[in-house]
mmCIF file of C-alpha atoms in Angstrom:
data_model
loop_
_atom_site.group_PDB
_atom_site.id
_atom_site.type_symbol
_atom_site.label_atom_id
_atom_site.label_comp_id
_atom_site.label_asym_id
_atom_site.label_seq_id
_atom_site.Cartn_x
_atom_site.Cartn_y
_atom_site.Cartn_z
ATOM 1 C CA UNK A 1 -19.032 6.692 -9.563
ATOM 2 C CA UNK A 2 -17.809 6.979 -13.146
ATOM 3 C CA UNK A 3 -21.031 8.018 -14.777
ATOM 4 C CA UNK A 4 -20.814 10.712 -17.436
ATOM 5 C CA UNK A 5 -17.112 10.151 -18.078
ATOM 6 C CA UNK A 6 -15.713 9.544 -21.532
ATOM 7 C CA UNK A 7 -13.108 6.953 -20.538
ATOM 8 C CA UNK A 8 -13.782 3.523 -19.004
ATOM 9 C CA UNK A 9 -13.415 3.100 -15.263
ATOM 10 C CA UNK A 10 -10.312 0.915 -15.697
ATOM 11 C CA UNK A 11 -8.385 3.734 -17.379
ATOM 12 C CA UNK A 12 -9.492 6.321 -14.826
ATOM 13 C CA UNK A 13 -8.597 4.148 -11.869
ATOM 14 C CA UNK A 14 -5.247 3.187 -13.449
ATOM 15 C CA UNK A 15 -4.265 6.835 -13.982
ATOM 16 C CA UNK A 16 -5.235 7.795 -10.438
ATOM 17 C CA UNK A 17 -3.397 4.748 -9.078
ATOM 18 C CA UNK A 18 -0.252 5.695 -11.034
ATOM 19 C CA UNK A 19 -0.320 9.253 -9.742
ATOM 20 C CA UNK A 20 -0.727 8.348 -6.069
ATOM 21 C CA UNK A 21 1.512 5.267 -6.086
ATOM 22 C CA UNK A 22 4.574 6.508 -7.977
ATOM 23 C CA UNK A 23 6.298 9.911 -8.059
ATOM 24 C CA UNK A 24 4.912 10.782 -11.489
ATOM 25 C CA UNK A 25 3.561 14.066 -12.767
ATOM 26 C CA UNK A 26 0.310 14.409 -14.680
ATOM 27 C CA UNK A 27 2.293 14.907 -17.887
ATOM 28 C CA UNK A 28 4.294 11.721 -17.249
ATOM 29 C CA UNK A 29 1.077 9.758 -16.914
ATOM 30 C CA UNK A 30 -0.253 11.447 -20.053
ATOM 31 C CA UNK A 31 2.820 10.196 -21.953
ATOM 32 C CA UNK A 32 2.455 6.698 -20.515
ATOM 33 C CA UNK A 33 -1.155 6.553 -21.669
ATOM 34 C CA UNK A 34 -0.165 7.884 -25.087
ATOM 35 C CA UNK A 35 2.401 5.061 -25.442
ATOM 36 C CA UNK A 36 -0.462 2.635 -24.819
ATOM 37 C CA UNK A 37 -2.595 4.325 -27.473
ATOM 38 C CA UNK A 38 -4.898 6.197 -25.096
ATOM 39 C CA UNK A 39 -5.112 9.912 -25.791
ATOM 40 C CA UNK A 40 -5.908 11.709 -22.552
ATOM 41 C CA UNK A 41 -4.752 15.175 -21.428
ATOM 42 C CA UNK A 42 -2.886 15.900 -18.225
ATOM 43 C CA UNK A 43 -5.691 18.241 -17.178
ATOM 44 C CA UNK A 44 -8.180 15.389 -17.336
ATOM 45 C CA UNK A 45 -5.872 13.237 -15.204
ATOM 46 C CA UNK A 46 -5.579 16.084 -12.689
ATOM 47 C CA UNK A 47 -9.368 16.338 -12.457
ATOM 48 C CA UNK A 48 -9.662 12.571 -11.961
ATOM 49 C CA UNK A 49 -7.068 12.645 -9.195
ATOM 50 C CA UNK A 50 -8.858 15.460 -7.404
ATOM 51 C CA UNK A 51 -12.269 13.841 -7.845
ATOM 52 C CA UNK A 52 -11.480 10.174 -7.145
ATOM 53 C CA UNK A 53 -8.248 10.244 -5.119
ATOM 54 C CA UNK A 54 -9.863 10.521 -1.680
ATOM 55 C CA UNK A 55 -12.420 7.825 -2.505
ATOM 56 C CA UNK A 56 -9.637 5.408 -3.488
ATOM 57 C CA UNK A 57 -7.717 6.190 -0.305
ATOM 58 C CA UNK A 58 -10.815 5.508 1.806
ATOM 59 C CA UNK A 59 -11.377 2.171 0.082
ATOM 60 C CA UNK A 60 -7.764 1.125 0.637
ATOM 61 C CA UNK A 61 -7.929 2.033 4.318
ATOM 62 C CA UNK A 62 -11.052 -0.079 4.772
ATOM 63 C CA UNK A 63 -9.448 -3.096 3.096
ATOM 64 C CA UNK A 64 -6.152 -2.880 5.032
ATOM 65 C CA UNK A 65 -5.965 -5.370 7.927
ATOM 66 C CA UNK A 66 -5.894 -3.997 11.447
ATOM 67 C CA UNK A 67 -2.392 -4.121 12.920
ATOM 68 C CA UNK A 68 -2.016 -5.003 16.596
ATOM 69 C CA UNK A 69 0.840 -5.544 19.023
ATOM 70 C CA UNK A 70 0.263 -9.315 19.167
ATOM 71 C CA UNK A 71 1.842 -11.574 16.578
ATOM 72 C CA UNK A 72 0.937 -15.243 16.180
ATOM 73 C CA UNK A 73 3.317 -17.723 14.613
ATOM 74 C CA UNK A 74 1.941 -20.291 12.238
ATOM 75 C CA UNK A 75 4.552 -22.953 12.890
ATOM 76 C CA UNK A 76 7.328 -23.455 15.436
ATOM 77 C CA UNK A 77 10.047 -26.096 15.142
ATOM 78 C CA UNK A 78 11.986 -27.096 18.264
ATOM 79 C CA UNK A 79 14.911 -29.396 17.605
ATOM 80 C CA UNK A 80 16.299 -29.874 21.131
ATOM 81 C CA UNK A 81 13.911 -28.758 23.895
ATOM 82 C CA UNK A 82 16.487 -29.076 26.707
ATOM 83 C CA UNK A 83 18.945 -26.796 24.924
ATOM 84 C CA UNK A 84 16.190 -24.239 24.235
ATOM 85 C CA UNK A 85 15.235 -24.195 27.927
ATOM 86 C CA UNK A 86 18.877 -23.669 28.925
ATOM 87 C CA UNK A 87 19.169 -20.777 26.520
ATOM 88 C CA UNK A 88 15.981 -19.210 27.848
ATOM 89 C CA UNK A 89 17.230 -19.486 31.441
ATOM 90 C CA UNK A 90 20.528 -17.895 30.478
ATOM 91 C CA UNK A 91 18.686 -15.072 28.780
ATOM 92 C CA UNK A 92 16.509 -14.487 31.830
ATOM 93 C CA UNK A 93 19.578 -14.456 34.096
ATOM 94 C CA UNK A 94 21.313 -11.975 31.817
ATOM 95 C CA UNK A 95 18.270 -9.712 31.751
ATOM 96 C CA UNK A 96 17.935 -9.766 35.539
ATOM 97 C CA UNK A 97 21.662 -9.163 35.999
ATOM 98 C CA UNK A 98 21.702 -6.242 33.606
ATOM 99 C CA UNK A 99 18.966 -4.474 35.563
ATOM 100 C CA UNK A 100 20.906 -4.787 38.812
ATOM 101 C CA UNK A 101 18.519 -6.894 40.880
#
């Protein structure tokens, strides 16, 4: 993926990550790299973002977990089961009453 590029893959991926993660311009990233002692032009960063940006986005989408409507709790603590049942019954009565049944 990074063959025939002058800079190591870590620097390229870091610059592309900075551009797409934070509201920074190419020149801002150029200055940030210069502060770290890496001399790279904003035009090179722009080319990297155009070339590798979509590939990074595809990789992130594949790694992101699938989100569903069901949620599972890891641990539930019930201190007084009778009180919880009373509260649930009250809630059900309130819901039924509010719908006018």
